[in-house]
Amino acid sequence: MCSCLIRILYSCLGGMIGTIIVAALEANLATRLDASFSFFDFFLADLALLIPFALAGGSAGGGLMCILEPGRMKTLGEYAEDLRSWPVLARLRMAALVPLLVFASFGWFLTLAHTAHQIFKQPSPMEVGVQLGFLSLAVFLLLLAVAFALYPSLRRVLAWLVQYHQCWVDPTFTGGGAVLLVLGMIGLGIGLGEPNGSSEGLWILGLLKKPAIDWKPLVNGLILATGIYLAPFAFYPVRRRLMTVLPILLITLLPLGVTLHQAHALNQNPSLVIALEEKAPLGGKALALWHRVVTWNREGDSLYHY
Protein backbone atom coordinates (compact mmCIF):
# COMPACT_ATOMS: atom_id res chain seq x y z
CA MET A 1 0.00 0.00 0.00
CA CYS A 2 2.79 2.42 0.92
CA SER A 3 4.63 1.55 -2.29
CA CYS A 4 1.50 2.30 -4.35
CA LEU A 5 1.01 5.68 -2.64
CA ILE A 6 4.61 6.61 -3.37
CA ARG A 7 4.15 5.70 -7.05
CA ILE A 8 1.03 7.89 -7.18
CA LEU A 9 3.02 10.71 -5.58
CA TYR A 10 5.74 10.36 -8.21
CA SER A 11 3.12 10.39 -10.98
CA CYS A 12 1.70 13.64 -9.55
CA LEU A 13 5.22 15.08 -9.50
CA GLY A 14 5.62 14.09 -13.16
CA GLY A 15 2.32 15.80 -13.93
CA MET A 16 3.57 18.95 -12.21
CA ILE A 17 6.78 18.92 -14.25
CA GLY A 18 4.77 18.44 -17.44
CA THR A 19 2.47 21.29 -16.41
CA ILE A 20 5.40 23.66 -15.96
CA ILE A 21 6.68 22.76 -19.44
CA VAL A 22 3.23 23.22 -21.02
CA ALA A 23 2.61 26.54 -19.24
CA ALA A 24 6.01 27.83 -20.39
CA LEU A 25 5.31 26.80 -24.00
CA GLU A 26 1.87 28.40 -23.99
CA ALA A 27 3.16 31.59 -22.35
CA ASN A 28 5.94 31.85 -24.91
CA LEU A 29 3.45 31.41 -27.77
CA ALA A 30 1.01 33.93 -26.31
CA THR A 31 3.58 36.64 -25.61
CA ARG A 32 4.94 36.33 -29.14
CA LEU A 33 1.43 36.93 -30.48
CA ASP A 34 0.55 39.70 -28.03
CA ALA A 35 3.14 41.72 -26.09
CA SER A 36 0.58 43.57 -23.95
CA PHE A 37 1.28 41.30 -20.96
CA SER A 38 4.44 39.73 -19.59
CA PHE A 39 5.60 36.16 -19.99
CA PHE A 40 5.70 35.66 -16.21
CA ASP A 41 2.11 36.84 -15.64
CA PHE A 42 0.74 34.62 -18.38
CA PHE A 43 2.88 31.69 -17.22
CA LEU A 44 1.64 31.91 -13.62
CA ALA A 45 -2.01 32.24 -14.66
CA ASP A 46 -1.79 29.32 -17.08
CA LEU A 47 0.09 27.22 -14.54
CA ALA A 48 -2.54 27.91 -11.90
CA LEU A 49 -5.31 26.67 -14.19
CA LEU A 50 -3.49 23.45 -15.10
CA ILE A 51 -2.09 22.42 -11.70
CA PRO A 52 -5.28 20.80 -10.30
CA PHE A 53 -5.77 18.81 -13.51
CA ALA A 54 -2.14 17.66 -13.38
CA LEU A 55 -2.61 16.42 -9.80
CA ALA A 56 -5.89 14.70 -10.70
CA GLY A 57 -4.34 13.11 -13.78
CA GLY A 58 -1.27 12.03 -11.83
CA SER A 59 -3.40 10.44 -9.12
CA ALA A 60 -5.57 8.63 -11.67
CA GLY A 61 -2.61 7.55 -13.81
CA GLY A 62 -0.54 6.41 -10.85
CA GLY A 63 -3.47 4.51 -9.38
CA LEU A 64 -4.17 2.80 -12.70
CA MET A 65 -0.53 1.75 -13.03
CA CYS A 66 -0.66 0.33 -9.50
CA ILE A 67 -3.67 -1.76 -10.48
CA LEU A 68 -2.13 -2.97 -13.74
CA GLU A 69 1.35 -3.49 -12.26
CA PRO A 70 0.94 -4.13 -8.51
CA GLY A 71 4.52 -5.35 -8.24
CA ARG A 72 7.59 -3.85 -9.82
CA MET A 73 6.97 -1.46 -12.69
CA LYS A 74 8.10 -2.65 -16.11
CA THR A 75 9.40 -0.59 -19.00
CA LEU A 76 8.24 -1.11 -22.59
CA GLY A 77 11.52 -2.90 -23.27
CA GLU A 78 10.81 -5.38 -20.48
CA TYR A 79 7.36 -6.07 -21.92
CA ALA A 80 9.01 -6.75 -25.28
CA GLU A 81 11.45 -9.16 -23.63
CA ASP A 82 8.53 -10.96 -22.00
CA LEU A 83 6.94 -11.41 -25.42
CA ARG A 84 10.17 -12.80 -26.84
CA SER A 85 10.29 -15.38 -24.05
CA TRP A 86 6.99 -16.95 -25.13
CA PRO A 87 7.01 -20.36 -26.86
CA VAL A 88 7.71 -20.19 -30.58
CA LEU A 89 4.17 -21.14 -31.64
CA ALA A 90 2.60 -18.48 -29.41
CA ARG A 91 5.02 -15.85 -30.75
CA LEU A 92 4.22 -16.89 -34.33
CA ARG A 93 0.50 -16.48 -33.73
CA MET A 94 0.95 -13.08 -32.13
CA ALA A 95 3.40 -11.95 -34.84
CA ALA A 96 0.75 -12.72 -37.46
CA LEU A 97 -2.19 -11.25 -35.56
CA VAL A 98 -0.76 -7.89 -34.44
CA PRO A 99 0.01 -6.39 -37.91
CA LEU A 100 -3.37 -7.53 -39.23
CA LEU A 101 -5.13 -5.74 -36.38
CA VAL A 102 -3.01 -2.62 -36.98
CA PHE A 103 -3.91 -2.53 -40.69
CA ALA A 104 -7.57 -3.28 -39.94
CA SER A 105 -7.68 -0.36 -37.48
CA PHE A 106 -6.13 1.95 -40.06
CA GLY A 107 -8.58 0.78 -42.72
CA TRP A 108 -11.46 1.41 -40.33
CA PHE A 109 -10.16 4.92 -39.56
CA LEU A 110 -9.73 5.74 -43.26
CA THR A 111 -13.16 4.39 -44.22
CA LEU A 112 -14.77 6.26 -41.36
CA ALA A 113 -13.11 9.50 -42.52
CA HIS A 114 -14.62 9.11 -46.01
CA THR A 115 -18.02 8.14 -44.58
CA ALA A 116 -18.14 11.02 -42.12
CA HIS A 117 -17.10 13.52 -44.80
CA GLN A 118 -20.13 12.53 -46.87
CA ILE A 119 -22.66 12.01 -44.07
CA PHE A 120 -21.96 15.33 -42.35
CA LYS A 121 -23.37 17.12 -45.40
CA GLN A 122 -26.87 16.02 -44.38
CA PRO A 123 -28.98 18.56 -42.46
CA SER A 124 -30.41 16.26 -39.74
CA PRO A 125 -28.04 15.69 -36.76
CA MET A 126 -30.05 12.70 -35.56
CA GLU A 127 -29.86 11.02 -38.95
CA VAL A 128 -26.13 11.75 -39.18
CA GLY A 129 -25.49 10.20 -35.75
CA VAL A 130 -27.48 7.04 -36.47
CA GLN A 131 -25.92 6.47 -39.89
CA LEU A 132 -22.40 7.13 -38.68
CA GLY A 133 -22.78 4.82 -35.68
CA PHE A 134 -24.25 2.01 -37.77
CA LEU A 135 -21.72 2.29 -40.60
CA SER A 136 -18.73 2.53 -38.26
CA LEU A 137 -19.80 -0.64 -36.46
CA ALA A 138 -20.50 -2.47 -39.73
CA VAL A 139 -17.13 -1.48 -41.24
CA PHE A 140 -15.31 -2.43 -38.04
CA LEU A 141 -16.86 -5.92 -37.98
CA LEU A 142 -16.20 -6.40 -41.71
CA LEU A 143 -12.52 -5.44 -41.45
CA LEU A 144 -12.12 -7.57 -38.35
CA ALA A 145 -13.54 -10.54 -40.24
CA VAL A 146 -11.13 -9.89 -43.14
CA ALA A 147 -8.20 -9.71 -40.73
CA PHE A 148 -9.05 -13.05 -39.15
CA ALA A 149 -9.61 -14.58 -42.60
CA LEU A 150 -6.08 -13.55 -43.64
CA TYR A 151 -4.56 -14.70 -40.35
CA PRO A 152 -3.86 -18.36 -41.29
CA SER A 153 -2.20 -17.36 -44.58
CA LEU A 154 0.03 -14.75 -42.93
CA ARG A 155 0.97 -17.19 -40.20
CA ARG A 156 2.13 -19.70 -42.80
CA VAL A 157 4.13 -17.01 -44.60
CA LEU A 158 5.85 -16.01 -41.37
CA ALA A 159 6.56 -19.66 -40.56
CA TRP A 160 8.31 -19.93 -43.93
CA LEU A 161 10.26 -16.68 -43.44
CA VAL A 162 11.50 -17.68 -39.99
CA GLN A 163 14.01 -20.05 -41.58
CA TYR A 164 15.84 -16.95 -42.84
CA HIS A 165 15.62 -14.86 -39.66
CA GLN A 166 14.05 -15.23 -36.22
CA CYS A 167 12.69 -11.68 -36.27
CA TRP A 168 9.64 -12.88 -38.20
CA VAL A 169 8.30 -14.59 -35.08
CA ASP A 170 8.88 -11.48 -32.96
CA PRO A 171 5.55 -9.65 -32.41
CA THR A 172 7.39 -6.42 -31.61
CA PHE A 173 9.12 -6.56 -35.01
CA THR A 174 6.05 -7.32 -37.12
CA GLY A 175 3.74 -5.09 -35.07
CA GLY A 176 6.26 -2.25 -34.93
CA GLY A 177 6.82 -2.51 -38.68
CA ALA A 178 3.07 -2.33 -39.29
CA VAL A 179 2.75 0.73 -37.04
CA LEU A 180 5.64 2.50 -38.81
CA LEU A 181 4.12 1.73 -42.21
CA VAL A 182 0.73 3.07 -41.12
CA LEU A 183 2.31 6.22 -39.68
CA GLY A 184 4.15 6.71 -42.97
CA MET A 185 0.91 6.40 -44.94
CA ILE A 186 -0.82 8.86 -42.60
CA GLY A 187 2.02 11.34 -43.06
CA LEU A 188 1.87 10.87 -46.83
CA GLY A 189 -1.89 11.36 -46.88
CA ILE A 190 -1.69 14.51 -44.78
CA GLY A 191 1.19 15.93 -46.81
CA LEU A 192 -0.26 15.32 -50.27
CA GLY A 193 -3.99 15.58 -49.52
CA GLU A 194 -6.13 18.69 -49.89
CA PRO A 195 -7.34 20.47 -46.72
CA ASN A 196 -10.87 20.77 -48.15
CA GLY A 197 -11.30 16.99 -48.22
CA SER A 198 -11.92 16.82 -51.97
CA SER A 199 -9.29 14.10 -52.44
CA GLU A 200 -10.03 10.40 -52.61
CA GLY A 201 -8.48 7.40 -50.93
CA LEU A 202 -5.54 8.06 -48.65
CA TRP A 203 -5.42 11.75 -49.60
CA ILE A 204 -8.57 12.53 -47.62
CA LEU A 205 -6.25 12.72 -44.60
CA GLY A 206 -5.33 16.16 -45.90
CA LEU A 207 -8.36 17.30 -43.88
CA LEU A 208 -6.17 16.99 -40.78
CA LYS A 209 -4.09 20.00 -41.83
CA LYS A 210 -7.05 22.39 -42.03
CA PRO A 211 -6.27 25.67 -40.23
CA ALA A 212 -9.44 25.23 -38.17
CA ILE A 213 -8.00 22.09 -36.53
CA ASP A 214 -5.73 23.05 -33.64
CA TRP A 215 -3.42 20.22 -32.61
CA LYS A 216 -1.68 22.16 -29.84
CA PRO A 217 -4.08 21.06 -27.04
CA LEU A 218 -3.49 17.43 -27.97
CA VAL A 219 0.29 17.87 -28.06
CA ASN A 220 0.30 19.67 -24.71
CA GLY A 221 -1.93 17.00 -23.22
CA LEU A 222 0.52 14.35 -24.40
CA ILE A 223 3.34 16.23 -22.66
CA LEU A 224 1.40 16.05 -19.40
CA ALA A 225 0.62 12.36 -19.90
CA THR A 226 4.27 11.60 -20.69
CA GLY A 227 5.39 13.25 -17.46
CA ILE A 228 2.81 11.28 -15.47
CA TYR A 229 3.94 8.01 -17.05
CA LEU A 230 7.72 8.49 -16.95
CA ALA A 231 8.15 10.11 -13.52
CA PRO A 232 7.73 6.88 -11.50
CA PHE A 233 10.48 5.24 -13.56
CA ALA A 234 12.79 8.20 -12.93
CA PHE A 235 12.12 8.67 -9.20
CA TYR A 236 11.14 5.20 -7.99
CA PRO A 237 14.74 3.93 -7.64
CA VAL A 238 15.33 6.74 -5.10
CA ARG A 239 15.51 5.37 -1.57
CA ARG A 240 11.99 5.56 -0.17
CA ARG A 241 12.75 7.08 3.21
CA LEU A 242 10.62 9.66 4.96
CA MET A 243 13.24 12.36 4.47
CA THR A 244 13.14 11.67 0.73
CA VAL A 245 9.38 11.42 0.25
CA LEU A 246 8.40 14.49 2.31
CA PRO A 247 10.26 17.02 0.14
CA ILE A 248 8.71 15.48 -2.98
CA LEU A 249 5.27 15.72 -1.36
CA LEU A 250 5.85 19.39 -0.55
CA ILE A 251 7.17 20.14 -4.05
CA THR A 252 4.08 18.48 -5.53
CA LEU A 253 1.46 20.18 -3.35
CA LEU A 254 2.93 23.65 -2.80
CA PRO A 255 2.05 24.85 -6.34
CA LEU A 256 -1.61 24.64 -5.31
CA GLY A 257 -0.89 27.93 -3.58
CA VAL A 258 -0.32 29.42 -7.03
CA THR A 259 -3.81 28.28 -8.03
CA LEU A 260 -5.40 29.84 -4.95
CA HIS A 261 -3.53 33.11 -5.47
CA GLN A 262 -4.27 33.36 -9.19
CA ALA A 263 -7.96 32.51 -8.65
CA HIS A 264 -8.32 35.89 -6.98
CA ALA A 265 -5.73 37.75 -9.07
CA LEU A 266 -7.51 36.92 -12.33
CA ASN A 267 -10.60 38.76 -11.08
CA GLN A 268 -8.55 41.96 -11.15
CA ASN A 269 -7.14 41.36 -14.63
CA PRO A 270 -9.93 40.56 -17.13
CA SER A 271 -7.67 41.22 -20.12
CA LEU A 272 -5.41 38.36 -19.03
CA VAL A 273 -8.45 36.09 -18.68
CA ILE A 274 -9.46 36.91 -22.26
CA ALA A 275 -5.90 36.25 -23.42
CA LEU A 276 -5.92 32.86 -21.69
CA GLU A 277 -9.19 31.94 -23.38
CA GLU A 278 -7.92 32.92 -26.82
CA LYS A 279 -4.19 32.12 -26.78
CA ALA A 280 -3.63 29.24 -24.32
CA PRO A 281 -4.41 25.99 -26.18
CA LEU A 282 -4.75 23.82 -23.08
CA GLY A 283 -5.07 26.53 -20.44
CA GLY A 284 -8.02 28.08 -22.24
CA LYS A 285 -9.91 24.80 -22.12
CA ALA A 286 -9.02 24.41 -18.44
CA LEU A 287 -10.34 27.93 -17.81
CA ALA A 288 -13.63 27.10 -19.54
CA LEU A 289 -13.97 23.96 -17.43
CA TRP A 290 -13.19 25.84 -14.23
CA HIS A 291 -15.80 28.43 -15.17
CA ARG A 292 -18.39 25.66 -15.45
CA VAL A 293 -17.28 24.18 -12.12
CA VAL A 294 -17.71 27.43 -10.19
CA THR A 295 -20.92 28.50 -11.95
CA TRP A 296 -23.82 28.60 -9.55
CA ASN A 297 -26.68 28.28 -12.05
CA ARG A 298 -27.56 28.22 -15.73
CA GLU A 299 -27.66 32.02 -15.91
CA GLY A 300 -23.86 32.11 -15.51
CA ASP A 301 -23.61 33.59 -11.99
CA SER A 302 -20.16 32.59 -10.86
CA LEU A 303 -17.88 32.77 -7.87
CA TYR A 304 -15.38 34.58 -10.08
CA HIS A 305 -16.64 37.44 -12.25
CA TYR A 306 -14.36 37.59 -15.26
Coordinates of C-alpha atoms in Angstrom, one line a residue:
M1 CA 0.0 0.0 0.0
C2 CA 2.8 2.4 0.9
S3 CA 4.6 1.6 -2.3
C4 CA 1.5 2.3 -4.4
L5 CA 1.0 5.7 -2.6
I6 CA 4.6 6.6 -3.4
R7 CA 4.2 5.7 -7.0
I8 CA 1.0 7.9 -7.2
L9 CA 3.0 10.7 -5.6
Y10 CA 5.7 10.4 -8.2
S11 CA 3.1 10.4 -11.0
C12 CA 1.7 13.6 -9.6
L13 CA 5.2 15.1 -9.5
G14 CA 5.6 14.1 -13.2
G15 CA 2.3 15.8 -13.9
M16 CA 3.6 18.9 -12.2
I17 CA 6.8 18.9 -14.2
G18 CA 4.8 18.4 -17.4
T19 CA 2.5 21.3 -16.4
I20 CA 5.4 23.7 -16.0
I21 CA 6.7 22.8 -19.4
V22 CA 3.2 23.2 -21.0
A23 CA 2.6 26.5 -19.2
A24 CA 6.0 27.8 -20.4
L25 CA 5.3 26.8 -24.0
E26 CA 1.9 28.4 -24.0
A27 CA 3.2 31.6 -22.3
N28 CA 5.9 31.8 -24.9
L29 CA 3.5 31.4 -27.8
A30 CA 1.0 33.9 -26.3
T31 CA 3.6 36.6 -25.6
R32 CA 4.9 36.3 -29.1
L33 CA 1.4 36.9 -30.5
D34 CA 0.6 39.7 -28.0
A35 CA 3.1 41.7 -26.1
S36 CA 0.6 43.6 -23.9
F37 CA 1.3 41.3 -21.0
S38 CA 4.4 39.7 -19.6
F39 CA 5.6 36.2 -20.0
F40 CA 5.7 35.7 -16.2
D41 CA 2.1 36.8 -15.6
F42 CA 0.7 34.6 -18.4
F43 CA 2.9 31.7 -17.2
L44 CA 1.6 31.9 -13.6
A45 CA -2.0 32.2 -14.7
D46 CA -1.8 29.3 -17.1
L47 CA 0.1 27.2 -14.5
A48 CA -2.5 27.9 -11.9
L49 CA -5.3 26.7 -14.2
L50 CA -3.5 23.4 -15.1
I51 CA -2.1 22.4 -11.7
P52 CA -5.3 20.8 -10.3
F53 CA -5.8 18.8 -13.5
A54 CA -2.1 17.7 -13.4
L55 CA -2.6 16.4 -9.8
A56 CA -5.9 14.7 -10.7
G57 CA -4.3 13.1 -13.8
G58 CA -1.3 12.0 -11.8
S59 CA -3.4 10.4 -9.1
A60 CA -5.6 8.6 -11.7
G61 CA -2.6 7.5 -13.8
G62 CA -0.5 6.4 -10.9
G63 CA -3.5 4.5 -9.4
L64 CA -4.2 2.8 -12.7
M65 CA -0.5 1.8 -13.0
C66 CA -0.7 0.3 -9.5
I67 CA -3.7 -1.8 -10.5
L68 CA -2.1 -3.0 -13.7
E69 CA 1.3 -3.5 -12.3
P70 CA 0.9 -4.1 -8.5
G71 CA 4.5 -5.3 -8.2
R72 CA 7.6 -3.8 -9.8
M73 CA 7.0 -1.5 -12.7
K74 CA 8.1 -2.6 -16.1
T75 CA 9.4 -0.6 -19.0
L76 CA 8.2 -1.1 -22.6
G77 CA 11.5 -2.9 -23.3
E78 CA 10.8 -5.4 -20.5
Y79 CA 7.4 -6.1 -21.9
A80 CA 9.0 -6.7 -25.3
E81 CA 11.5 -9.2 -23.6
D82 CA 8.5 -11.0 -22.0
L83 CA 6.9 -11.4 -25.4
R84 CA 10.2 -12.8 -26.8
S85 CA 10.3 -15.4 -24.1
W86 CA 7.0 -17.0 -25.1
P87 CA 7.0 -20.4 -26.9
V88 CA 7.7 -20.2 -30.6
L89 CA 4.2 -21.1 -31.6
A90 CA 2.6 -18.5 -29.4
R91 CA 5.0 -15.9 -30.7
L92 CA 4.2 -16.9 -34.3
R93 CA 0.5 -16.5 -33.7
M94 CA 1.0 -13.1 -32.1
A95 CA 3.4 -12.0 -34.8
A96 CA 0.8 -12.7 -37.5
L97 CA -2.2 -11.3 -35.6
V98 CA -0.8 -7.9 -34.4
P99 CA 0.0 -6.4 -37.9
L100 CA -3.4 -7.5 -39.2
L101 CA -5.1 -5.7 -36.4
V102 CA -3.0 -2.6 -37.0
F103 CA -3.9 -2.5 -40.7
A104 CA -7.6 -3.3 -39.9
S105 CA -7.7 -0.4 -37.5
F106 CA -6.1 2.0 -40.1
G107 CA -8.6 0.8 -42.7
W108 CA -11.5 1.4 -40.3
F109 CA -10.2 4.9 -39.6
L110 CA -9.7 5.7 -43.3
T111 CA -13.2 4.4 -44.2
L112 CA -14.8 6.3 -41.4
A113 CA -13.1 9.5 -42.5
H114 CA -14.6 9.1 -46.0
T115 CA -18.0 8.1 -44.6
A116 CA -18.1 11.0 -42.1
H117 CA -17.1 13.5 -44.8
Q118 CA -20.1 12.5 -46.9
I119 CA -22.7 12.0 -44.1
F120 CA -22.0 15.3 -42.3
K121 CA -23.4 17.1 -45.4
Q122 CA -26.9 16.0 -44.4
P123 CA -29.0 18.6 -42.5
S124 CA -30.4 16.3 -39.7
P125 CA -28.0 15.7 -36.8
M126 CA -30.1 12.7 -35.6
E127 CA -29.9 11.0 -39.0
V128 CA -26.1 11.7 -39.2
G129 CA -25.5 10.2 -35.8
V130 CA -27.5 7.0 -36.5
Q131 CA -25.9 6.5 -39.9
L132 CA -22.4 7.1 -38.7
G133 CA -22.8 4.8 -35.7
F134 CA -24.3 2.0 -37.8
L135 CA -21.7 2.3 -40.6
S136 CA -18.7 2.5 -38.3
L137 CA -19.8 -0.6 -36.5
A138 CA -20.5 -2.5 -39.7
V139 CA -17.1 -1.5 -41.2
F140 CA -15.3 -2.4 -38.0
L141 CA -16.9 -5.9 -38.0
L142 CA -16.2 -6.4 -41.7
L143 CA -12.5 -5.4 -41.5
L144 CA -12.1 -7.6 -38.3
A145 CA -13.5 -10.5 -40.2
V146 CA -11.1 -9.9 -43.1
A147 CA -8.2 -9.7 -40.7
F148 CA -9.0 -13.1 -39.1
A149 CA -9.6 -14.6 -42.6
L150 CA -6.1 -13.5 -43.6
Y151 CA -4.6 -14.7 -40.3
P152 CA -3.9 -18.4 -41.3
S153 CA -2.2 -17.4 -44.6
L154 CA 0.0 -14.7 -42.9
R155 CA 1.0 -17.2 -40.2
R156 CA 2.1 -19.7 -42.8
V157 CA 4.1 -17.0 -44.6
L158 CA 5.9 -16.0 -41.4
A159 CA 6.6 -19.7 -40.6
W160 CA 8.3 -19.9 -43.9
L161 CA 10.3 -16.7 -43.4
V162 CA 11.5 -17.7 -40.0
Q163 CA 14.0 -20.0 -41.6
Y164 CA 15.8 -17.0 -42.8
H165 CA 15.6 -14.9 -39.7
Q166 CA 14.1 -15.2 -36.2
C167 CA 12.7 -11.7 -36.3
W168 CA 9.6 -12.9 -38.2
V169 CA 8.3 -14.6 -35.1
D170 CA 8.9 -11.5 -33.0
P171 CA 5.5 -9.7 -32.4
T172 CA 7.4 -6.4 -31.6
F173 CA 9.1 -6.6 -35.0
T174 CA 6.0 -7.3 -37.1
G175 CA 3.7 -5.1 -35.1
G176 CA 6.3 -2.2 -34.9
G177 CA 6.8 -2.5 -38.7
A178 CA 3.1 -2.3 -39.3
V179 CA 2.8 0.7 -37.0
L180 CA 5.6 2.5 -38.8
L181 CA 4.1 1.7 -42.2
V182 CA 0.7 3.1 -41.1
L183 CA 2.3 6.2 -39.7
G184 CA 4.2 6.7 -43.0
M185 CA 0.9 6.4 -44.9
I186 CA -0.8 8.9 -42.6
G187 CA 2.0 11.3 -43.1
L188 CA 1.9 10.9 -46.8
G189 CA -1.9 11.4 -46.9
I190 CA -1.7 14.5 -44.8
G191 CA 1.2 15.9 -46.8
L192 CA -0.3 15.3 -50.3
G193 CA -4.0 15.6 -49.5
E194 CA -6.1 18.7 -49.9
P195 CA -7.3 20.5 -46.7
N196 CA -10.9 20.8 -48.2
G197 CA -11.3 17.0 -48.2
S198 CA -11.9 16.8 -52.0
S199 CA -9.3 14.1 -52.4
E200 CA -10.0 10.4 -52.6
G201 CA -8.5 7.4 -50.9
L202 CA -5.5 8.1 -48.6
W203 CA -5.4 11.7 -49.6
I204 CA -8.6 12.5 -47.6
L205 CA -6.2 12.7 -44.6
G206 CA -5.3 16.2 -45.9
L207 CA -8.4 17.3 -43.9
L208 CA -6.2 17.0 -40.8
K209 CA -4.1 20.0 -41.8
K210 CA -7.1 22.4 -42.0
P211 CA -6.3 25.7 -40.2
A212 CA -9.4 25.2 -38.2
I213 CA -8.0 22.1 -36.5
D214 CA -5.7 23.0 -33.6
W215 CA -3.4 20.2 -32.6
K216 CA -1.7 22.2 -29.8
P217 CA -4.1 21.1 -27.0
L218 CA -3.5 17.4 -28.0
V219 CA 0.3 17.9 -28.1
N220 CA 0.3 19.7 -24.7
G221 CA -1.9 17.0 -23.2
L222 CA 0.5 14.3 -24.4
I223 CA 3.3 16.2 -22.7
L224 CA 1.4 16.0 -19.4
A225 CA 0.6 12.4 -19.9
T226 CA 4.3 11.6 -20.7
G227 CA 5.4 13.3 -17.5
I228 CA 2.8 11.3 -15.5
Y229 CA 3.9 8.0 -17.0
L230 CA 7.7 8.5 -16.9
A231 CA 8.1 10.1 -13.5
P232 CA 7.7 6.9 -11.5
F233 CA 10.5 5.2 -13.6
A234 CA 12.8 8.2 -12.9
F235 CA 12.1 8.7 -9.2
Y236 CA 11.1 5.2 -8.0
P237 CA 14.7 3.9 -7.6
V238 CA 15.3 6.7 -5.1
R239 CA 15.5 5.4 -1.6
R240 CA 12.0 5.6 -0.2
R241 CA 12.7 7.1 3.2
L242 CA 10.6 9.7 5.0
M243 CA 13.2 12.4 4.5
T244 CA 13.1 11.7 0.7
V245 CA 9.4 11.4 0.3
L246 CA 8.4 14.5 2.3
P247 CA 10.3 17.0 0.1
I248 CA 8.7 15.5 -3.0
L249 CA 5.3 15.7 -1.4
L250 CA 5.8 19.4 -0.6
I251 CA 7.2 20.1 -4.1
T252 CA 4.1 18.5 -5.5
L253 CA 1.5 20.2 -3.4
L254 CA 2.9 23.6 -2.8
P255 CA 2.1 24.8 -6.3
L256 CA -1.6 24.6 -5.3
G257 CA -0.9 27.9 -3.6
V258 CA -0.3 29.4 -7.0
T259 CA -3.8 28.3 -8.0
L260 CA -5.4 29.8 -4.9
H261 CA -3.5 33.1 -5.5
Q262 CA -4.3 33.4 -9.2
A263 CA -8.0 32.5 -8.7
H264 CA -8.3 35.9 -7.0
A265 CA -5.7 37.8 -9.1
L266 CA -7.5 36.9 -12.3
N267 CA -10.6 38.8 -11.1
Q268 CA -8.5 42.0 -11.2
N269 CA -7.1 41.4 -14.6
P270 CA -9.9 40.6 -17.1
S271 CA -7.7 41.2 -20.1
L272 CA -5.4 38.4 -19.0
V273 CA -8.4 36.1 -18.7
I274 CA -9.5 36.9 -22.3
A275 CA -5.9 36.3 -23.4
L276 CA -5.9 32.9 -21.7
E277 CA -9.2 31.9 -23.4
E278 CA -7.9 32.9 -26.8
K279 CA -4.2 32.1 -26.8
A280 CA -3.6 29.2 -24.3
P281 CA -4.4 26.0 -26.2
L282 CA -4.8 23.8 -23.1
G283 CA -5.1 26.5 -20.4
G284 CA -8.0 28.1 -22.2
K285 CA -9.9 24.8 -22.1
A286 CA -9.0 24.4 -18.4
L287 CA -10.3 27.9 -17.8
A288 CA -13.6 27.1 -19.5
L289 CA -14.0 24.0 -17.4
W290 CA -13.2 25.8 -14.2
H291 CA -15.8 28.4 -15.2
R292 CA -18.4 25.7 -15.5
V293 CA -17.3 24.2 -12.1
V294 CA -17.7 27.4 -10.2
T295 CA -20.9 28.5 -12.0
W296 CA -23.8 28.6 -9.6
N297 CA -26.7 28.3 -12.1
R298 CA -27.6 28.2 -15.7
E299 CA -27.7 32.0 -15.9
G300 CA -23.9 32.1 -15.5
D301 CA -23.6 33.6 -12.0
S302 CA -20.2 32.6 -10.9
L303 CA -17.9 32.8 -7.9
Y304 CA -15.4 34.6 -10.1
H305 CA -16.6 37.4 -12.2
Y306 CA -14.4 37.6 -15.3

